[in-house]
Tab-separated table of C-alpha atoms and ligand atoms in Angstrom:
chain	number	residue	atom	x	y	z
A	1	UNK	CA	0.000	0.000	0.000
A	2	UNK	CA	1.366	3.271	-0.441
A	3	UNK	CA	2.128	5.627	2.342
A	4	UNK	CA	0.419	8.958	2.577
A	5	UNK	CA	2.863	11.406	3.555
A	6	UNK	CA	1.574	12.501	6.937
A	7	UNK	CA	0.694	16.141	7.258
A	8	UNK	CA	1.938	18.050	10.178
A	9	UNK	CA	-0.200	20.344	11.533
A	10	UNK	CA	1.572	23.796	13.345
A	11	UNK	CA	-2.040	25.338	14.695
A	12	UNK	CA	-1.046	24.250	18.166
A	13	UNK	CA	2.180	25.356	18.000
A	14	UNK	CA	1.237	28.737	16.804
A	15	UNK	CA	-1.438	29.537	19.428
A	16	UNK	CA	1.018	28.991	21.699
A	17	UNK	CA	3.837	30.587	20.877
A	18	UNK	CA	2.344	33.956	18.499
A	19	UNK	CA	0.148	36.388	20.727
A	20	UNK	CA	-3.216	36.124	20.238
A	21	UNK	CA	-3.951	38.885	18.015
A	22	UNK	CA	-1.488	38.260	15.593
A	23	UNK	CA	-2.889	35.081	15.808
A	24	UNK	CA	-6.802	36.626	14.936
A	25	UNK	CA	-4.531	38.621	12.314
A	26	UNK	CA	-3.409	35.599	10.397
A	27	UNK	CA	-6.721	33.893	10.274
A	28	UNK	CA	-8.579	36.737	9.504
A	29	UNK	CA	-5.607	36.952	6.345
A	30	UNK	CA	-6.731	33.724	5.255
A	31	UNK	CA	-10.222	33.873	5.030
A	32	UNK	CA	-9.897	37.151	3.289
A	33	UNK	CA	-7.438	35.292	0.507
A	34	UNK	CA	-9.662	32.683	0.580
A	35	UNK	CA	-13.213	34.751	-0.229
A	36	UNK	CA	-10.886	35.576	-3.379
A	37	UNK	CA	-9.693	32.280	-4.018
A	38	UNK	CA	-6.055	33.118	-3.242
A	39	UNK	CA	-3.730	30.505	-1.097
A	40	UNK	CA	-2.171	32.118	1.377
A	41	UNK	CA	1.321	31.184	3.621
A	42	UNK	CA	3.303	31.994	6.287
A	43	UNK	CA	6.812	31.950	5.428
A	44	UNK	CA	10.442	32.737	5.770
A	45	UNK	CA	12.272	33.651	9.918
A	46	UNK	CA	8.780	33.574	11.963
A	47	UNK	CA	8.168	29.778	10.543
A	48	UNK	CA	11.832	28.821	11.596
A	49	UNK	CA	11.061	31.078	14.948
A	50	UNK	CA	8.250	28.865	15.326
A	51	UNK	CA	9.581	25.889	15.023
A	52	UNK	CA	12.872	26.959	17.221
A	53	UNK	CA	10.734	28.313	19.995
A	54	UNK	CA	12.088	31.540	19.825
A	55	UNK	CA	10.050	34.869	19.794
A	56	UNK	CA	9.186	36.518	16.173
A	57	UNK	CA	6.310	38.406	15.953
A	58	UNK	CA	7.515	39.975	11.919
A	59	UNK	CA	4.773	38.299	9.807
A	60	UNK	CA	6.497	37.476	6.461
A	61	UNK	CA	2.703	36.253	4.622
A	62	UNK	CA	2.896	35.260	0.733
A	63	UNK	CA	0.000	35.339	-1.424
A	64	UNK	CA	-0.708	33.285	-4.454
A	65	UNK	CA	-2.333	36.110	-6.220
A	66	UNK	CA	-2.846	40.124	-5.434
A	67	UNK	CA	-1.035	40.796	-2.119
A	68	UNK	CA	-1.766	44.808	-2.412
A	69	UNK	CA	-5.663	44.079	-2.405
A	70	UNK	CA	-5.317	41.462	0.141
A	71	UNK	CA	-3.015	43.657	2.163
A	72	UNK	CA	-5.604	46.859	1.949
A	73	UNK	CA	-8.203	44.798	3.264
A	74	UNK	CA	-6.344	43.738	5.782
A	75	UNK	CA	-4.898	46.880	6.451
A	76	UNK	CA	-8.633	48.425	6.653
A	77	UNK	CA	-9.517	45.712	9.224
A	78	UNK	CA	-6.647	46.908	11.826
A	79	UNK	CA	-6.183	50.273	10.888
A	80	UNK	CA	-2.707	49.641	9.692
A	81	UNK	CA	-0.357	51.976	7.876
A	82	UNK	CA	0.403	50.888	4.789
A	83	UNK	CA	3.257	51.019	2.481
A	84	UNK	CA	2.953	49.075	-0.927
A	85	UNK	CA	5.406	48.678	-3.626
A	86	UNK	CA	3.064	47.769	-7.266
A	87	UNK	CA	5.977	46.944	-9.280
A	88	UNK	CA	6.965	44.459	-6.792
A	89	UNK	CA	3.612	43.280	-5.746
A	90	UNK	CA	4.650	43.944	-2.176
A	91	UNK	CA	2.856	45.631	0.928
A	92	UNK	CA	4.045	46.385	4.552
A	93	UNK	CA	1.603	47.087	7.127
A	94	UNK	CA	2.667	48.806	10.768
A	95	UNK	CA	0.021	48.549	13.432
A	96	UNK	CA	0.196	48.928	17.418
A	97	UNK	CA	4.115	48.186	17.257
A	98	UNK	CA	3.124	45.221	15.103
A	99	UNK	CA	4.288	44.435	10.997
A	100	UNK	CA	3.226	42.254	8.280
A	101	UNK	CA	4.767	41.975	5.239
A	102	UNK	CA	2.145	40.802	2.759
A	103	UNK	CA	3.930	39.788	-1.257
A	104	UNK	CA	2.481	38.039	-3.761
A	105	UNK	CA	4.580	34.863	-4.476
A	106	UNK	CA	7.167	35.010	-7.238
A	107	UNK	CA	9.845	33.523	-9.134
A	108	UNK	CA	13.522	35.562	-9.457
A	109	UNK	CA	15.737	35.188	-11.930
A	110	UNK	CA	19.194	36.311	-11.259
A	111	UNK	CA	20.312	37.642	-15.050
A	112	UNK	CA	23.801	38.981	-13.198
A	113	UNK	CA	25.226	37.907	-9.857
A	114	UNK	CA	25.373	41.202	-7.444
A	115	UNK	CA	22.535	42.281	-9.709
A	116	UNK	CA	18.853	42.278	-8.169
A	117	UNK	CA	16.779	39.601	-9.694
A	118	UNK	CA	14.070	39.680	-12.235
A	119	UNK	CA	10.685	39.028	-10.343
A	120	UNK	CA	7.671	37.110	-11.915
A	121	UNK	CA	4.727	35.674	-10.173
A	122	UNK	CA	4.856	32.610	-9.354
A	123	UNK	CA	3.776	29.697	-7.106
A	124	UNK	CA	4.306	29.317	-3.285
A	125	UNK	CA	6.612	26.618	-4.681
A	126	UNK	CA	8.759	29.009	-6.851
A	127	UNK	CA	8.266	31.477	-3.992
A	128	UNK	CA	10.025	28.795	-1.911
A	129	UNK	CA	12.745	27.447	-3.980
A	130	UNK	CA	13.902	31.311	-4.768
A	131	UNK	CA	14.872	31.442	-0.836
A	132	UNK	CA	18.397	32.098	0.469
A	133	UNK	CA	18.428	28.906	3.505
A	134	UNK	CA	16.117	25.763	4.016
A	135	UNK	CA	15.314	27.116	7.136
A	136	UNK	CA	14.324	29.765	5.836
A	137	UNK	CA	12.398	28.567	3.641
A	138	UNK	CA	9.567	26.689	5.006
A	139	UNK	CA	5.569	27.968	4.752
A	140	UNK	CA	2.214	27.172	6.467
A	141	UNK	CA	-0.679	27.507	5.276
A	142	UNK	CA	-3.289	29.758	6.312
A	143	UNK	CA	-6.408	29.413	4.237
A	144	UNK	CA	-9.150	27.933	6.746
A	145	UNK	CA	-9.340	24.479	5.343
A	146	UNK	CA	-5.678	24.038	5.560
A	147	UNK	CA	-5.180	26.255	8.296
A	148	UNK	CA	-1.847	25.554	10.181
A	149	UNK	CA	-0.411	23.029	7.405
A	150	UNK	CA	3.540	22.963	7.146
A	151	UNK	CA	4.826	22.822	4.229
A	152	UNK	CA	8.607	22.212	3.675
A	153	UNK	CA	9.797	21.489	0.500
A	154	UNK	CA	13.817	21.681	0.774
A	155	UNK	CA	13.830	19.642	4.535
A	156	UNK	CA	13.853	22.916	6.515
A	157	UNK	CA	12.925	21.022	9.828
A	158	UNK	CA	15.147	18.131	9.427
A	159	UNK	CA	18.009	21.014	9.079
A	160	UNK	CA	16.611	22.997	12.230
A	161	UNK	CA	16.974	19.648	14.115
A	162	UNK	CA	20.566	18.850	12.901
A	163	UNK	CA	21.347	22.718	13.763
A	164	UNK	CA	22.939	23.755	9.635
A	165	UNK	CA	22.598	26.798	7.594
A	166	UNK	CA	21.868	25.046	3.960
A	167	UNK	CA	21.927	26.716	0.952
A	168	UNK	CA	18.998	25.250	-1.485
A	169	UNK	CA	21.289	25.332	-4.920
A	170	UNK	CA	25.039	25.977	-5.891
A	171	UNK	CA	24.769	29.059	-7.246
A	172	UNK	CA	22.932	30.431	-3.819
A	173	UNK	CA	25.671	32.338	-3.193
A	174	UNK	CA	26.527	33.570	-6.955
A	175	UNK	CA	22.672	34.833	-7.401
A	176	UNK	CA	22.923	36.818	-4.309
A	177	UNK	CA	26.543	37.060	-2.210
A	178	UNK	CA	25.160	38.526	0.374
A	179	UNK	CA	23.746	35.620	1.027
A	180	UNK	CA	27.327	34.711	2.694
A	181	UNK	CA	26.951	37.509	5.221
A	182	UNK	CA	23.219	36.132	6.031
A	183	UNK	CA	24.810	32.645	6.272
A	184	UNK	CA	27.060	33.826	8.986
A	185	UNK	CA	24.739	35.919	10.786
A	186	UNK	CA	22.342	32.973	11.409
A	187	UNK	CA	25.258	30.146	12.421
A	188	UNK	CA	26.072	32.433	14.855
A	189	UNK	CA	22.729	33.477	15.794
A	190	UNK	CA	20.948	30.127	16.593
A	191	UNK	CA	24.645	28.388	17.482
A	192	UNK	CA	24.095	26.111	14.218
A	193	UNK	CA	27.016	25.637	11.835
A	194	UNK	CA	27.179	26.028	8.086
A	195	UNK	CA	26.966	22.722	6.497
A	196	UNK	CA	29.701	21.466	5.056
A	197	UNK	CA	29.330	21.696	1.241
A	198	UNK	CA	27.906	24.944	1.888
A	199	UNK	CA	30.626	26.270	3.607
A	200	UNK	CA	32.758	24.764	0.882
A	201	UNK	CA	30.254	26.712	-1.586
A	202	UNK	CA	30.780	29.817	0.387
A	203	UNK	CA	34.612	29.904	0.497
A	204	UNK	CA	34.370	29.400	-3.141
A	205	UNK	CA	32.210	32.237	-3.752
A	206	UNK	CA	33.685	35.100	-1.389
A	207	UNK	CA	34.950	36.943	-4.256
A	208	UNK	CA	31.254	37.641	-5.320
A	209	UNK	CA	31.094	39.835	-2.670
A	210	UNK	CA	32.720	42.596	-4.971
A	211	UNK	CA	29.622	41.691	-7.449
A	212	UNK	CA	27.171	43.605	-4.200
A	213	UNK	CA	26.951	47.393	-4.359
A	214	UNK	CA	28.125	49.023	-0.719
A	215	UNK	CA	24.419	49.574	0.176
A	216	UNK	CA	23.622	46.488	0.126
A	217	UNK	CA	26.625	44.852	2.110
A	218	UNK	CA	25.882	47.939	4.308
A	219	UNK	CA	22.549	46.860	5.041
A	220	UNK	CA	24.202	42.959	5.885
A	221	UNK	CA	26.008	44.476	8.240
A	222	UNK	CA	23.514	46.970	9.791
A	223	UNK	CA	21.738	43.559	10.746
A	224	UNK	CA	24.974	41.528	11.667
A	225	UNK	CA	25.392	45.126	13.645
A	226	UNK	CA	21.697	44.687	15.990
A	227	UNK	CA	22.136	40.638	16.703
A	228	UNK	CA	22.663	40.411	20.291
A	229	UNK	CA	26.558	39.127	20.541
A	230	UNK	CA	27.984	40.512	16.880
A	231	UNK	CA	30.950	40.145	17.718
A	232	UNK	CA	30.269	36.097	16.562
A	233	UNK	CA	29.174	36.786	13.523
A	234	UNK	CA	32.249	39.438	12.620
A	235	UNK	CA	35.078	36.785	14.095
A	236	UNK	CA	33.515	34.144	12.174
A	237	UNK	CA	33.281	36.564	9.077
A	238	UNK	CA	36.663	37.383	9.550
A	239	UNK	CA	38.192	33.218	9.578
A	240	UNK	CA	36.339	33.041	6.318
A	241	UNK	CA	37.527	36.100	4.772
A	242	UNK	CA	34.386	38.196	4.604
A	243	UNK	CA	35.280	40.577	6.888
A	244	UNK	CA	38.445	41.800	4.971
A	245	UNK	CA	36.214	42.012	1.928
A	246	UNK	CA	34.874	45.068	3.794
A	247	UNK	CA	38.494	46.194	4.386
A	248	UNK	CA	41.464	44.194	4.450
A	249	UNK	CA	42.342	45.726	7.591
A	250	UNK	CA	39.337	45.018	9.961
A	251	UNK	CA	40.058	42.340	12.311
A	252	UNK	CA	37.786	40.169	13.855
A	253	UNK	CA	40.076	38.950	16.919
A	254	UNK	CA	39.699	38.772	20.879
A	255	UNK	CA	40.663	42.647	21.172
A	256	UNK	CA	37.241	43.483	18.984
A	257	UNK	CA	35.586	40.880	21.174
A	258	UNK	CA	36.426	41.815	24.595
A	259	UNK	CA	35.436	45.400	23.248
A	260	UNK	CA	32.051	44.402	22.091
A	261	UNK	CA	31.266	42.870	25.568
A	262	UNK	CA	32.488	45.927	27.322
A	263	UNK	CA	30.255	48.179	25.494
A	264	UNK	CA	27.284	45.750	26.070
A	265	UNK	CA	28.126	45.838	29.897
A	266	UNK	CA	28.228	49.967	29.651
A	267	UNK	CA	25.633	50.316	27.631
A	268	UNK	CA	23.050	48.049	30.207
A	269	UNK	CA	20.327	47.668	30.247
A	270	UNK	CA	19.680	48.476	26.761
A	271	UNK	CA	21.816	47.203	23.849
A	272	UNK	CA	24.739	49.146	22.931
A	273	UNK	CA	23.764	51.061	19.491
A	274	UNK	CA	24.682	49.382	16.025
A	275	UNK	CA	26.902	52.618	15.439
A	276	UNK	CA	28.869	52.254	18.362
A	277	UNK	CA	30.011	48.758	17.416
A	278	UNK	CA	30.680	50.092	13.979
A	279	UNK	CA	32.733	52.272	15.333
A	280	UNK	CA	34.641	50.086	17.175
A	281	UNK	CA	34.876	47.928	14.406
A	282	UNK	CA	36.158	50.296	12.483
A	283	UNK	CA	38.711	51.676	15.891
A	284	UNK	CA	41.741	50.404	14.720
A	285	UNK	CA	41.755	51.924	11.090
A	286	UNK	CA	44.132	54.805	10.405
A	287	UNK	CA	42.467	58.100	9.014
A	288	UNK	CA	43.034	56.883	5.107
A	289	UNK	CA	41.535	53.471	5.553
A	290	UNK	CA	38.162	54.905	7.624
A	291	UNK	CA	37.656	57.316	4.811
A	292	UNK	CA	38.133	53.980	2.375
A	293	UNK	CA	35.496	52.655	4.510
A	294	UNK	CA	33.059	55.163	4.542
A	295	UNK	CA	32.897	55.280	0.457
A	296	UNK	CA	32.831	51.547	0.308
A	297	UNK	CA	29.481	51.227	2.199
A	298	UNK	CA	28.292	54.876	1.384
A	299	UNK	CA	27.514	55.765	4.793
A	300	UNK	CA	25.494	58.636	5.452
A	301	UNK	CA	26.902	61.958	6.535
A	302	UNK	CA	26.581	61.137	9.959
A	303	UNK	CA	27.846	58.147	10.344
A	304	UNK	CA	31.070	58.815	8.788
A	305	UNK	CA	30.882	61.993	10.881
A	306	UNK	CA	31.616	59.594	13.608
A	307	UNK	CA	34.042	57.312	12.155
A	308	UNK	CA	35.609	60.402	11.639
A	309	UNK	CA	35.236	61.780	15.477
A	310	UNK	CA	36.372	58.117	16.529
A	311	UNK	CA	39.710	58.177	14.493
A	312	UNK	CA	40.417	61.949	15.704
A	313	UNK	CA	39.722	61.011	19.082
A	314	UNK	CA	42.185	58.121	18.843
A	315	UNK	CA	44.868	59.718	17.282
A	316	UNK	CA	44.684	62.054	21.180
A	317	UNK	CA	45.245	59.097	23.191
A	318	UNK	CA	48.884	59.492	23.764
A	319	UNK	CA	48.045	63.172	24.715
A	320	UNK	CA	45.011	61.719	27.027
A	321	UNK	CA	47.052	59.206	28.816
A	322	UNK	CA	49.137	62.021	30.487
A	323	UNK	CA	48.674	61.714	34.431
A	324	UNK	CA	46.914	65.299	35.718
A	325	UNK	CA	46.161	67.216	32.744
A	326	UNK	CA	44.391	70.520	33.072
A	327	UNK	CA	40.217	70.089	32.902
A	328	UNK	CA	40.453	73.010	30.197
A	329	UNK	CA	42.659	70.782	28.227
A	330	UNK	CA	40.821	67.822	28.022
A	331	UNK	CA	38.053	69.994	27.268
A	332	UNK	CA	39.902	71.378	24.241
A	333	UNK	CA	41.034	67.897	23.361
A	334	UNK	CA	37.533	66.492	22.804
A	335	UNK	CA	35.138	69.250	22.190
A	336	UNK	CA	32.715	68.830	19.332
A	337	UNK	CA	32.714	65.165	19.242
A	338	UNK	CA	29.646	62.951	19.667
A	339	UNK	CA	28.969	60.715	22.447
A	340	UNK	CA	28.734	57.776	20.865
A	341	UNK	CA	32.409	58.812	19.570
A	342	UNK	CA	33.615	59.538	22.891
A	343	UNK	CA	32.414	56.236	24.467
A	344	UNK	CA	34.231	54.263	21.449
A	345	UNK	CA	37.233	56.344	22.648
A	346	UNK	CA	36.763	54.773	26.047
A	347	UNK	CA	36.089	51.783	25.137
A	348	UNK	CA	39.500	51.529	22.681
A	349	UNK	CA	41.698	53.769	24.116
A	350	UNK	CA	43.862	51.073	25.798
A	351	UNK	CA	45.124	53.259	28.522
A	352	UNK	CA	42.699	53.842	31.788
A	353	UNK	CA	43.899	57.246	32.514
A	354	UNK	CA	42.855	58.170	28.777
A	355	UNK	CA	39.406	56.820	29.550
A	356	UNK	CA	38.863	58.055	32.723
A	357	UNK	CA	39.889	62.088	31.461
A	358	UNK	CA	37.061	61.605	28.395
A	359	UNK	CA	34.867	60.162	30.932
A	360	UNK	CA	35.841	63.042	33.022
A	361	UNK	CA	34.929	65.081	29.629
A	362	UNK	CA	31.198	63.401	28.992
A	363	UNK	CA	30.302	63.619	32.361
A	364	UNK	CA	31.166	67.075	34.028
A	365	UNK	CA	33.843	69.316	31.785
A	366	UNK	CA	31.347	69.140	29.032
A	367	UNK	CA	28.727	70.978	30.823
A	368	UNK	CA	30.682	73.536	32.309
A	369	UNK	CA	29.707	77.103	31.199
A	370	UNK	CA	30.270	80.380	32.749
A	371	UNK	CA	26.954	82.192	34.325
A	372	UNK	CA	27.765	85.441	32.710
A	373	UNK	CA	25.929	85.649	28.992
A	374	UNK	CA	26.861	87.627	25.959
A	375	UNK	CA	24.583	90.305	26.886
A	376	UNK	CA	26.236	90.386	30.372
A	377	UNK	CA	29.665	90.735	28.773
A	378	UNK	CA	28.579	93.560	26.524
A	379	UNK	CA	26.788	95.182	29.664
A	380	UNK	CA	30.267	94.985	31.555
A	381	UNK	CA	32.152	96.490	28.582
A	382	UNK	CA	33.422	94.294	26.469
A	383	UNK	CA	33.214	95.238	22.701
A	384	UNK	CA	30.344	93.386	20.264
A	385	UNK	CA	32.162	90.535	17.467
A	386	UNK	CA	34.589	88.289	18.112
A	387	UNK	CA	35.836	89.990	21.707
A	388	UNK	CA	32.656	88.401	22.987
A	389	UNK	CA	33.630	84.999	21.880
A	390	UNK	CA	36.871	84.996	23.276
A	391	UNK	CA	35.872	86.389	26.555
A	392	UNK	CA	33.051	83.350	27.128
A	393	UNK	CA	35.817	80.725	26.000
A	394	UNK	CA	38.851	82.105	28.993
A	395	UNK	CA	35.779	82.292	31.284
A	396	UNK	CA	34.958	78.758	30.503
A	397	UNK	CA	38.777	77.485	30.749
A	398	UNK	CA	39.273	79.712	34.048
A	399	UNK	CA	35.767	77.824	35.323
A	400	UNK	CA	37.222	74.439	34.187
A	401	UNK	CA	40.415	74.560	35.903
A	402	UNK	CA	38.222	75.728	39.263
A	403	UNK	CA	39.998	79.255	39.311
A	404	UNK	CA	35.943	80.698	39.104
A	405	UNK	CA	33.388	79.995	41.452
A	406	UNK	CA	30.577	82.793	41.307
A	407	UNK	CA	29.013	85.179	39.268
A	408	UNK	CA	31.223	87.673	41.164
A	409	UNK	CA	34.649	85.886	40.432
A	410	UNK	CA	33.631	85.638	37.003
A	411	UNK	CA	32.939	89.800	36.769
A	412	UNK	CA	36.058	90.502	38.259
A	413	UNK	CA	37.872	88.522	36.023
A	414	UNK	CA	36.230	90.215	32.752
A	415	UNK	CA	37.227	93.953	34.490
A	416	UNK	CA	40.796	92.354	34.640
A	417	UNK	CA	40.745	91.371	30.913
A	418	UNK	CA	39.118	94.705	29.937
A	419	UNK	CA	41.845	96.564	31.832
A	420	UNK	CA	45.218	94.773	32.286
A	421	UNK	CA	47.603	96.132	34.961
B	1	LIG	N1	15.532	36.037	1.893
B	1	LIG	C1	16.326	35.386	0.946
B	1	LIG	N2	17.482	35.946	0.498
B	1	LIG	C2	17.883	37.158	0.949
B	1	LIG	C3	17.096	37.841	1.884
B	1	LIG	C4	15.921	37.240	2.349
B	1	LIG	O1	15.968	34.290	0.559
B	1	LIG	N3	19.017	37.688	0.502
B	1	LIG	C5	14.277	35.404	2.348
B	1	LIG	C6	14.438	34.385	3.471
B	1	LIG	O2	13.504	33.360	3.259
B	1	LIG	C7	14.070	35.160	4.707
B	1	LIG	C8	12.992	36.098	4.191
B	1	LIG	O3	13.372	36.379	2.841
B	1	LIG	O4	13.592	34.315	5.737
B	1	LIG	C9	12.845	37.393	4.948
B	1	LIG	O5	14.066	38.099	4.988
B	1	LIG	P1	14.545	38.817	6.313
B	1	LIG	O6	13.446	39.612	6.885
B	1	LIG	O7	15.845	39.475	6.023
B	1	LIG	O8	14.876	37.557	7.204
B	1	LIG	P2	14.272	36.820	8.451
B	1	LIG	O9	14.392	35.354	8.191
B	1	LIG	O10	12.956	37.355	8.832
B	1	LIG	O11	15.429	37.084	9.438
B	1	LIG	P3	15.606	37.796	10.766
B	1	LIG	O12	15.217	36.780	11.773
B	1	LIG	O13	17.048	38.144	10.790
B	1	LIG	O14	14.714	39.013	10.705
């Protein structure tokens, strides 16, 4: 007799793991795609989430068919905002802290590598194959008669259980190289490792990398950037040559790890910021190769603005790591920088009495400021234009250095500058 391929059934395990109104949301989803005769799945991280026990509340939904009308509908139901995307037969909806991602399912073809791919639509089969991991790349089904069905066509489960990142095809990594950063960004996530002939794959294709425009490996590493221990991902990166395809000089090595866990530990109890690793990251770059950097993944102006802060801030170590140096000093070393500069100067700078004058800098020489105002200087005498400027600043250094405690002290010093002895 032949054997029926048993269907599993994930209803169970969705009730108890998604809340309940994302729950309500998904049903709701299907009955709508079903009143217009369109199959509708559940796909991509929040199925593997699912299926790992870990939390993922991102709906990733594929529609055989319109996703933009299903999505307004959906949208109207929840009173979602709602971004769509016609020539990609995408939507996004944002509701009460929640998203959906609603596309209709489609077949790429990759005409370059590096290129973006040539979309079609397709089946939830073609929708499937066209996916960068098989554990990524598993659906369930929503319509109601098939509500909760799994369906995993390239063994995503049986890859969950033996812990690998798979790619589906050999050319996985030509189509789409950054695909390689994704592959080490989810070994080191979930603790799985890359399986063996894709690793082999991957080593093989590392040169594609050059084939992905800077925006793109930007955005890779934006996300390798918010995971919860990057450093992982960026060590790893760096034994298979990734990371020196973003420079050859970054290192991913004990010093960046033991760096990364101190700014976690400062930064508690929230997560340190992506930029702040970057910038760490990027620490031990001289001035050339962070501007090399900062063209390479076209960061924006502010973001280079603190690569740039970073790498000054460095080069005034030596100077910082002088026992007893005059508040006003250290004030004039690292004025105009941004915090999140100034803490990766902390956090690098290698030499404790460095750290603790720019710690003495962020937390009491930066908000030092004489009492007296402009207006008060001009009332006292001193000449309108630059005068006034250069007045505020000696008050400031005199305050700095504690040679100014009062309004008064501050007065008599101006009369002294307006009339030397
Ligand atoms: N995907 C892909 N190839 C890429 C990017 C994405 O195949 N280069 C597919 C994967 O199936 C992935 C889905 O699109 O699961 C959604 O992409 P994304 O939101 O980046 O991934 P998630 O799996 O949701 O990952 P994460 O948990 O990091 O959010």
């Amino acid at each position: 007799m032949m054997k029926v391929p048993k269907t599993i059934n994930l209803t169970d395990r969705m009730q108890e793991q998604l809340p309940s109104d994302l729950l309500d949301f998904i049903k709701k989803a299907g009955e709508a795609a079903q009143k217009h005769q369109q199959r509708l799945y559940l796909v991509g991280g929040v199925v593997r989430d699912l299926l790992l026990e870990r939390s993922n509340f991102d709906l990733d939904i594929v529609a055989e068919g319109d996703a933009i009308k299903l999505a307004r509908e959906m949208a109207h139901l929840n009173r979602a905002k709602t971004t769509v995307h016609p020539r990609f037969g995408t939507a996004n909806l944002l509701w009460a802290k929640r998203s959906a991602d609603i596309t209709t399912a489609r077949t790429e073809t990759y005409e370059k590598p590096g290129a973006l791919p040539t979309v079609k639509p397709g089946t939830i089969v073609d929708d499937i194959a066209r996916r960068d991991f098989s554990i990524n790349a598993m659906a369930i089904e929503l319509n109601p008669r098939h509500f909760g069905e799994f369906i995993d066509l390239h063994s995503g489960r049986r890859d969950l259980k033996r812990q690998v990142v798979r790619v589906l095809h050999d050319n996985s990594f030509i189509d789409d190289a950054t695909r390689i950063w994704r592959a080490v960004r989810y070994e080191q996530r979930l603790g799985f490792r890359i399986e063996p002939a894709t690793l082999k794959l991957l080593k093989r294709n590392v040169a594609m990398l050059s084939t992905v425009s800077g925006d793109r490996i930007r955005h890779e590493l934006e996300l390798v950037l918010k995971e919860e221990e990057p450093e992982n991902a960026i060590k790893r990166a760096g034994k298979l040559g990734v990371l020196n395809r973003l420079h050859p000089s970054l290192k991913g090595d004990d010093w960046l790890a033991e760096t990364f866990a101190l700014a976690r530990e400062r930064c508690l109890p929230d997560n340190p910021p992506p930029n702040l690793y970057l910038a760490l990251l990027a620490y031990r770059l001289t001035a050339d190769e962070t501007e090399q950097l900062i063209s390479y993944l076209r960061l924006t102006k502010a973001t280079a603005q603190l690569l740039r802060d970073t790498s000054a801030i460095k080069a005034k170590i030596k100077e910082l790591s002088a026992p007893g140096l005059a508040p006003s000093l250290v004030y004039d070393f690292l004025h105009g920088y941004s915090l999140t500069a100034l803490t990766a100067g902390v956090l690098g700078a290698g030499s404790a009495t460095a750290a603790e004058h720019i710690e003495l800098y962020m937390n009491v020489l930066r908000h030092v400021n004489p009492v007296l105002s402009g207006d008060d200087l001009k009332k006292l005498g001193v000449p309108e234009g630059p005068k006034i400027k250069d007045v505020l600043q000696a008050l400031r250094e005199a305050r700095l250095d504690g040679k100014l405690d009062s309004k008064e002290d501050e007065e008599e010093m101006v009369r002294g500058l307006l009339n030397p002895p």
